[in-house]
Every structure is written in structure tokens, then in C-alpha cells.
mmCIF file with all atom_site columns, C-alpha atoms in Angstrom:
data_model
loop_
_atom_site.group_PDB
_atom_site.id
_atom_site.type_symbol
_atom_site.label_atom_id
_atom_site.label_alt_id
_atom_site.label_comp_id
_atom_site.label_asym_id
_atom_site.label_entity_id
_atom_site.label_seq_id
_atom_site.pdbx_PDB_ins_code
_atom_site.Cartn_x
_atom_site.Cartn_y
_atom_site.Cartn_z
_atom_site.occupancy
_atom_site.B_iso_or_equiv
_atom_site.pdbx_formal_charge
_atom_site.auth_seq_id
_atom_site.auth_comp_id
_atom_site.auth_asym_id
_atom_site.auth_atom_id
_atom_site.pdbx_PDB_model_num
ATOM 1   C CA . UNK A 1 1   ? 133.545 33.627 -23.607 1.00 82.00 ? 1   UNK A CA 1
ATOM 2   C CA . UNK A 1 2   ? 134.224 33.730 -19.875 1.00 91.00 ? 2   UNK A CA 1
ATOM 3   C CA . UNK A 1 3   ? 131.917 32.448 -17.176 1.00 95.00 ? 3   UNK A CA 1
ATOM 4   C CA . UNK A 1 4   ? 132.424 33.626 -13.613 1.00 97.00 ? 4   UNK A CA 1
ATOM 5   C CA . UNK A 1 5   ? 131.157 32.245 -10.318 1.00 97.00 ? 5   UNK A CA 1
ATOM 6   C CA . UNK A 1 6   ? 131.742 34.058 -7.040  1.00 97.00 ? 6   UNK A CA 1
ATOM 7   C CA . UNK A 1 7   ? 131.767 32.495 -3.589  1.00 97.00 ? 7   UNK A CA 1
ATOM 8   C CA . UNK A 1 8   ? 132.745 33.343 -0.048  1.00 97.00 ? 8   UNK A CA 1
ATOM 9   C CA . UNK A 1 9   ? 130.267 36.017 0.898   1.00 94.00 ? 9   UNK A CA 1
ATOM 10  C CA . UNK A 1 10  ? 128.539 36.050 4.245   1.00 97.00 ? 10  UNK A CA 1
ATOM 11  C CA . UNK A 1 11  ? 127.945 37.895 7.485   1.00 98.00 ? 11  UNK A CA 1
ATOM 12  C CA . UNK A 1 12  ? 130.845 39.291 9.476   1.00 98.00 ? 12  UNK A CA 1
ATOM 13  C CA . UNK A 1 13  ? 131.247 41.743 12.318  1.00 98.00 ? 13  UNK A CA 1
ATOM 14  C CA . UNK A 1 14  ? 132.832 45.128 11.755  1.00 98.00 ? 14  UNK A CA 1
ATOM 15  C CA . UNK A 1 15  ? 136.580 44.856 12.005  1.00 98.00 ? 15  UNK A CA 1
ATOM 16  C CA . UNK A 1 16  ? 136.551 41.290 10.801  1.00 98.00 ? 16  UNK A CA 1
ATOM 17  C CA . UNK A 1 17  ? 137.797 39.686 7.618   1.00 98.00 ? 17  UNK A CA 1
ATOM 18  C CA . UNK A 1 18  ? 136.287 37.837 4.708   1.00 98.00 ? 18  UNK A CA 1
ATOM 19  C CA . UNK A 1 19  ? 137.729 36.310 1.579   1.00 98.00 ? 19  UNK A CA 1
ATOM 20  C CA . UNK A 1 20  ? 135.893 36.169 -1.733  1.00 98.00 ? 20  UNK A CA 1
ATOM 21  C CA . UNK A 1 21  ? 136.745 33.840 -4.579  1.00 98.00 ? 21  UNK A CA 1
ATOM 22  C CA . UNK A 1 22  ? 135.831 33.896 -8.243  1.00 98.00 ? 22  UNK A CA 1
ATOM 23  C CA . UNK A 1 23  ? 136.172 30.839 -10.440 1.00 98.00 ? 23  UNK A CA 1
ATOM 24  C CA . UNK A 1 24  ? 136.514 31.490 -14.163 1.00 97.00 ? 24  UNK A CA 1
ATOM 25  C CA . UNK A 1 25  ? 136.006 29.217 -17.114 1.00 94.00 ? 25  UNK A CA 1
ATOM 26  C CA . UNK A 1 26  ? 137.862 29.460 -20.387 1.00 80.00 ? 26  UNK A CA 1
ATOM 27  C CA . UNK A 1 27  ? 141.344 28.769 -21.671 1.00 78.00 ? 27  UNK A CA 1
ATOM 28  C CA . UNK A 1 28  ? 142.370 32.411 -22.018 1.00 91.00 ? 28  UNK A CA 1
ATOM 29  C CA . UNK A 1 29  ? 141.870 33.492 -18.413 1.00 94.00 ? 29  UNK A CA 1
ATOM 30  C CA . UNK A 1 30  ? 145.324 35.064 -18.138 1.00 94.00 ? 30  UNK A CA 1
ATOM 31  C CA . UNK A 1 31  ? 144.558 37.392 -21.047 1.00 95.00 ? 31  UNK A CA 1
ATOM 32  C CA . UNK A 1 32  ? 141.822 39.112 -19.047 1.00 96.00 ? 32  UNK A CA 1
ATOM 33  C CA . UNK A 1 33  ? 142.089 41.777 -16.428 1.00 97.00 ? 33  UNK A CA 1
ATOM 34  C CA . UNK A 1 34  ? 139.883 40.833 -13.507 1.00 98.00 ? 34  UNK A CA 1
ATOM 35  C CA . UNK A 1 35  ? 137.965 43.171 -11.294 1.00 98.00 ? 35  UNK A CA 1
ATOM 36  C CA . UNK A 1 36  ? 135.780 43.238 -8.231  1.00 98.00 ? 36  UNK A CA 1
ATOM 37  C CA . UNK A 1 37  ? 132.836 45.602 -8.057  1.00 98.00 ? 37  UNK A CA 1
ATOM 38  C CA . UNK A 1 38  ? 130.072 46.064 -5.521  1.00 98.00 ? 38  UNK A CA 1
ATOM 39  C CA . UNK A 1 39  ? 126.546 47.382 -5.427  1.00 98.00 ? 39  UNK A CA 1
ATOM 40  C CA . UNK A 1 40  ? 124.042 48.318 -2.766  1.00 97.00 ? 40  UNK A CA 1
ATOM 41  C CA . UNK A 1 41  ? 120.311 48.827 -3.353  1.00 93.00 ? 41  UNK A CA 1
ATOM 42  C CA . UNK A 1 42  ? 119.529 52.133 -4.981  1.00 94.00 ? 42  UNK A CA 1
ATOM 43  C CA . UNK A 1 43  ? 123.141 52.866 -5.872  1.00 96.00 ? 43  UNK A CA 1
ATOM 44  C CA . UNK A 1 44  ? 125.221 52.361 -8.962  1.00 96.00 ? 44  UNK A CA 1
ATOM 45  C CA . UNK A 1 45  ? 127.705 49.541 -9.101  1.00 96.00 ? 45  UNK A CA 1
ATOM 46  C CA . UNK A 1 46  ? 131.099 50.795 -7.946  1.00 97.00 ? 46  UNK A CA 1
ATOM 47  C CA . UNK A 1 47  ? 134.624 49.703 -8.660  1.00 97.00 ? 47  UNK A CA 1
ATOM 48  C CA . UNK A 1 48  ? 136.526 48.025 -5.813  1.00 98.00 ? 48  UNK A CA 1
ATOM 49  C CA . UNK A 1 49  ? 139.759 46.594 -7.229  1.00 98.00 ? 49  UNK A CA 1
ATOM 50  C CA . UNK A 1 50  ? 141.272 45.174 -10.387 1.00 98.00 ? 50  UNK A CA 1
ATOM 51  C CA . UNK A 1 51  ? 144.287 43.093 -11.316 1.00 98.00 ? 51  UNK A CA 1
ATOM 52  C CA . UNK A 1 52  ? 146.113 42.726 -14.611 1.00 97.00 ? 52  UNK A CA 1
ATOM 53  C CA . UNK A 1 53  ? 146.221 39.485 -16.553 1.00 96.00 ? 53  UNK A CA 1
ATOM 54  C CA . UNK A 1 54  ? 149.677 38.620 -15.257 1.00 96.00 ? 54  UNK A CA 1
ATOM 55  C CA . UNK A 1 55  ? 148.791 39.605 -11.717 1.00 96.00 ? 55  UNK A CA 1
ATOM 56  C CA . UNK A 1 56  ? 151.666 42.088 -11.564 1.00 97.00 ? 56  UNK A CA 1
ATOM 57  C CA . UNK A 1 57  ? 149.542 45.224 -11.439 1.00 97.00 ? 57  UNK A CA 1
ATOM 58  C CA . UNK A 1 58  ? 146.673 46.121 -9.154  1.00 98.00 ? 58  UNK A CA 1
ATOM 59  C CA . UNK A 1 59  ? 144.488 49.178 -8.629  1.00 97.00 ? 59  UNK A CA 1
ATOM 60  C CA . UNK A 1 60  ? 142.152 49.852 -5.715  1.00 98.00 ? 60  UNK A CA 1
ATOM 61  C CA . UNK A 1 61  ? 139.363 52.251 -4.947  1.00 98.00 ? 61  UNK A CA 1
ATOM 62  C CA . UNK A 1 62  ? 140.381 54.763 -2.306  1.00 98.00 ? 62  UNK A CA 1
ATOM 63  C CA . UNK A 1 63  ? 137.671 53.466 0.004   1.00 98.00 ? 63  UNK A CA 1
ATOM 64  C CA . UNK A 1 64  ? 139.303 50.024 0.265   1.00 98.00 ? 64  UNK A CA 1
ATOM 65  C CA . UNK A 1 65  ? 142.977 50.823 -0.200  1.00 98.00 ? 65  UNK A CA 1
ATOM 66  C CA . UNK A 1 66  ? 145.065 49.303 2.575   1.00 98.00 ? 66  UNK A CA 1
ATOM 67  C CA . UNK A 1 67  ? 142.236 47.018 3.676   1.00 98.00 ? 67  UNK A CA 1
ATOM 68  C CA . UNK A 1 68  ? 141.459 44.869 0.621   1.00 98.00 ? 68  UNK A CA 1
ATOM 69  C CA . UNK A 1 69  ? 143.839 42.806 -1.483  1.00 98.00 ? 69  UNK A CA 1
ATOM 70  C CA . UNK A 1 70  ? 143.080 41.419 -4.925  1.00 98.00 ? 70  UNK A CA 1
ATOM 71  C CA . UNK A 1 71  ? 145.060 38.503 -6.310  1.00 98.00 ? 71  UNK A CA 1
ATOM 72  C CA . UNK A 1 72  ? 144.778 35.827 -8.941  1.00 98.00 ? 72  UNK A CA 1
ATOM 73  C CA . UNK A 1 73  ? 146.012 32.332 -9.668  1.00 97.00 ? 73  UNK A CA 1
ATOM 74  C CA . UNK A 1 74  ? 146.125 31.815 -13.428 1.00 96.00 ? 74  UNK A CA 1
ATOM 75  C CA . UNK A 1 75  ? 146.953 28.126 -13.060 1.00 95.00 ? 75  UNK A CA 1
ATOM 76  C CA . UNK A 1 76  ? 143.638 27.634 -11.267 1.00 96.00 ? 76  UNK A CA 1
ATOM 77  C CA . UNK A 1 77  ? 141.600 30.257 -13.161 1.00 97.00 ? 77  UNK A CA 1
ATOM 78  C CA . UNK A 1 78  ? 140.819 31.971 -9.883  1.00 98.00 ? 78  UNK A CA 1
ATOM 79  C CA . UNK A 1 79  ? 140.720 35.517 -8.607  1.00 98.00 ? 79  UNK A CA 1
ATOM 80  C CA . UNK A 1 80  ? 140.429 36.472 -4.955  1.00 98.00 ? 80  UNK A CA 1
ATOM 81  C CA . UNK A 1 81  ? 139.525 39.444 -2.819  1.00 98.00 ? 81  UNK A CA 1
ATOM 82  C CA . UNK A 1 82  ? 140.826 39.430 0.748   1.00 98.00 ? 82  UNK A CA 1
ATOM 83  C CA . UNK A 1 83  ? 138.881 41.940 2.806   1.00 98.00 ? 83  UNK A CA 1
ATOM 84  C CA . UNK A 1 84  ? 140.221 43.018 6.190   1.00 98.00 ? 84  UNK A CA 1
ATOM 85  C CA . UNK A 1 85  ? 139.104 45.624 8.714   1.00 98.00 ? 85  UNK A CA 1
ATOM 86  C CA . UNK A 1 86  ? 135.620 45.474 7.289   1.00 98.00 ? 86  UNK A CA 1
ATOM 87  C CA . UNK A 1 87  ? 133.223 48.328 7.882   1.00 98.00 ? 87  UNK A CA 1
ATOM 88  C CA . UNK A 1 88  ? 129.448 48.512 7.779   1.00 97.00 ? 88  UNK A CA 1
ATOM 89  C CA . UNK A 1 89  ? 129.714 50.565 4.596   1.00 97.00 ? 89  UNK A CA 1
ATOM 90  C CA . UNK A 1 90  ? 131.389 47.614 2.866   1.00 98.00 ? 90  UNK A CA 1
ATOM 91  C CA . UNK A 1 91  ? 128.039 45.826 2.933   1.00 98.00 ? 91  UNK A CA 1
ATOM 92  C CA . UNK A 1 92  ? 127.044 45.112 -0.662  1.00 98.00 ? 92  UNK A CA 1
ATOM 93  C CA . UNK A 1 93  ? 126.677 42.488 -3.326  1.00 98.00 ? 93  UNK A CA 1
ATOM 94  C CA . UNK A 1 94  ? 130.155 41.856 -4.696  1.00 98.00 ? 94  UNK A CA 1
ATOM 95  C CA . UNK A 1 95  ? 130.658 40.981 -8.342  1.00 98.00 ? 95  UNK A CA 1
ATOM 96  C CA . UNK A 1 96  ? 133.607 39.514 -10.166 1.00 98.00 ? 96  UNK A CA 1
ATOM 97  C CA . UNK A 1 97  ? 134.144 40.732 -13.728 1.00 98.00 ? 97  UNK A CA 1
ATOM 98  C CA . UNK A 1 98  ? 136.525 40.242 -16.644 1.00 97.00 ? 98  UNK A CA 1
ATOM 99  C CA . UNK A 1 99  ? 137.844 42.702 -19.195 1.00 95.00 ? 99  UNK A CA 1
ATOM 100 C CA . UNK A 1 100 ? 140.356 42.463 -22.044 1.00 92.00 ? 100 UNK A CA 1
ATOM 101 C CA . UNK A 1 101 ? 141.823 45.804 -20.991 1.00 91.00 ? 101 UNK A CA 1
ATOM 102 C CA . UNK A 1 102 ? 143.403 46.563 -17.615 1.00 92.00 ? 102 UNK A CA 1
ATOM 103 C CA . UNK A 1 103 ? 144.070 50.238 -18.310 1.00 90.00 ? 103 UNK A CA 1
ATOM 104 C CA . UNK A 1 104 ? 140.531 51.507 -17.772 1.00 84.00 ? 104 UNK A CA 1
ATOM 105 C CA . UNK A 1 105 ? 137.209 50.500 -16.304 1.00 86.00 ? 105 UNK A CA 1
ATOM 106 C CA . UNK A 1 106 ? 135.465 50.116 -19.644 1.00 85.00 ? 106 UNK A CA 1
ATOM 107 C CA . UNK A 1 107 ? 135.234 46.702 -21.210 1.00 90.00 ? 107 UNK A CA 1
ATOM 108 C CA . UNK A 1 108 ? 134.075 44.602 -18.293 1.00 95.00 ? 108 UNK A CA 1
ATOM 109 C CA . UNK A 1 109 ? 131.786 42.467 -20.406 1.00 93.00 ? 109 UNK A CA 1
ATOM 110 C CA . UNK A 1 110 ? 131.692 39.307 -18.337 1.00 95.00 ? 110 UNK A CA 1
ATOM 111 C CA . UNK A 1 111 ? 130.095 39.259 -14.894 1.00 97.00 ? 111 UNK A CA 1
ATOM 112 C CA . UNK A 1 112 ? 129.381 36.757 -12.193 1.00 97.00 ? 112 UNK A CA 1
ATOM 113 C CA . UNK A 1 113 ? 126.077 36.465 -10.387 1.00 97.00 ? 113 UNK A CA 1
ATOM 114 C CA . UNK A 1 114 ? 127.328 38.242 -7.266  1.00 97.00 ? 114 UNK A CA 1
ATOM 115 C CA . UNK A 1 115 ? 127.805 37.273 -3.643  1.00 98.00 ? 115 UNK A CA 1
ATOM 116 C CA . UNK A 1 116 ? 126.361 39.104 -0.650  1.00 98.00 ? 116 UNK A CA 1
ATOM 117 C CA . UNK A 1 117 ? 128.668 40.562 1.974   1.00 98.00 ? 117 UNK A CA 1
ATOM 118 C CA . UNK A 1 118 ? 127.058 41.918 5.116   1.00 98.00 ? 118 UNK A CA 1
ATOM 119 C CA . UNK A 1 119 ? 129.069 43.677 7.799   1.00 98.00 ? 119 UNK A CA 1
ATOM 120 C CA . UNK A 1 120 ? 127.310 44.185 11.106  1.00 97.00 ? 120 UNK A CA 1
ATOM 121 C CA . UNK A 1 121 ? 128.267 47.146 13.248  1.00 89.00 ? 121 UNK A CA 1
#
């Protein structure tokens, strides 16, 4: 069982930066791939970025590649999303999620409650 709590959302101007954090419970945190997803009203939740259990491998959605960076600190049971050069279209509720499998997007069974990110243009 993994419990996830996101923080760090807020309002930022276009072009600015914001950093999200996700605190995870559980002793087996490093065995889980961690991902960030986002959702806007009326749209399906979309993948943003994921990181392997060791932190050595990362994958990004094309829409955020080069602007966002996902990282994790297994000693602290934390995962982060650094968001730079933010655009209005990045506005969404951002969710942290955990999966036992890094190789694909299936298996994200544990989710946080989400944190709102609003980018003003």
C-alpha cells in the first residue's frame, strides 16, 4: 500500500517556474515507478512524466520535454516535478502516482489527491 500527497501547486505567470513535490508512505518506495499526470476539466487525465524506481530512467510527454524535470529521492520517499517555461496550456490538476512497472503506463494503482497548477498568460 502506498499513500501519496502532492504539494507545491499554485498560480504562476507564463514563462515562470513551479516545483511540485509528492510525499509517499511505505517502506518499498524504491520498488515503484513514479509518475506525474495532469487533468483539465472535460479532458482525460494525461501522462506528463515518469521515473524508474532507481531514478536512473525517465520518460516525458512530448508536450513537456525540455521544460519539465522529474526526479526522486528514495531516502526521503519523495518525488518531484520541476516545471520551467510554463505555458497557459500547462494549467491543470497535477497528480502523483505509483506503479510497480516502469515500462508502460498501465499499473498506476496509487494516486494522490492532486494539486492545482494555474498558469496565467
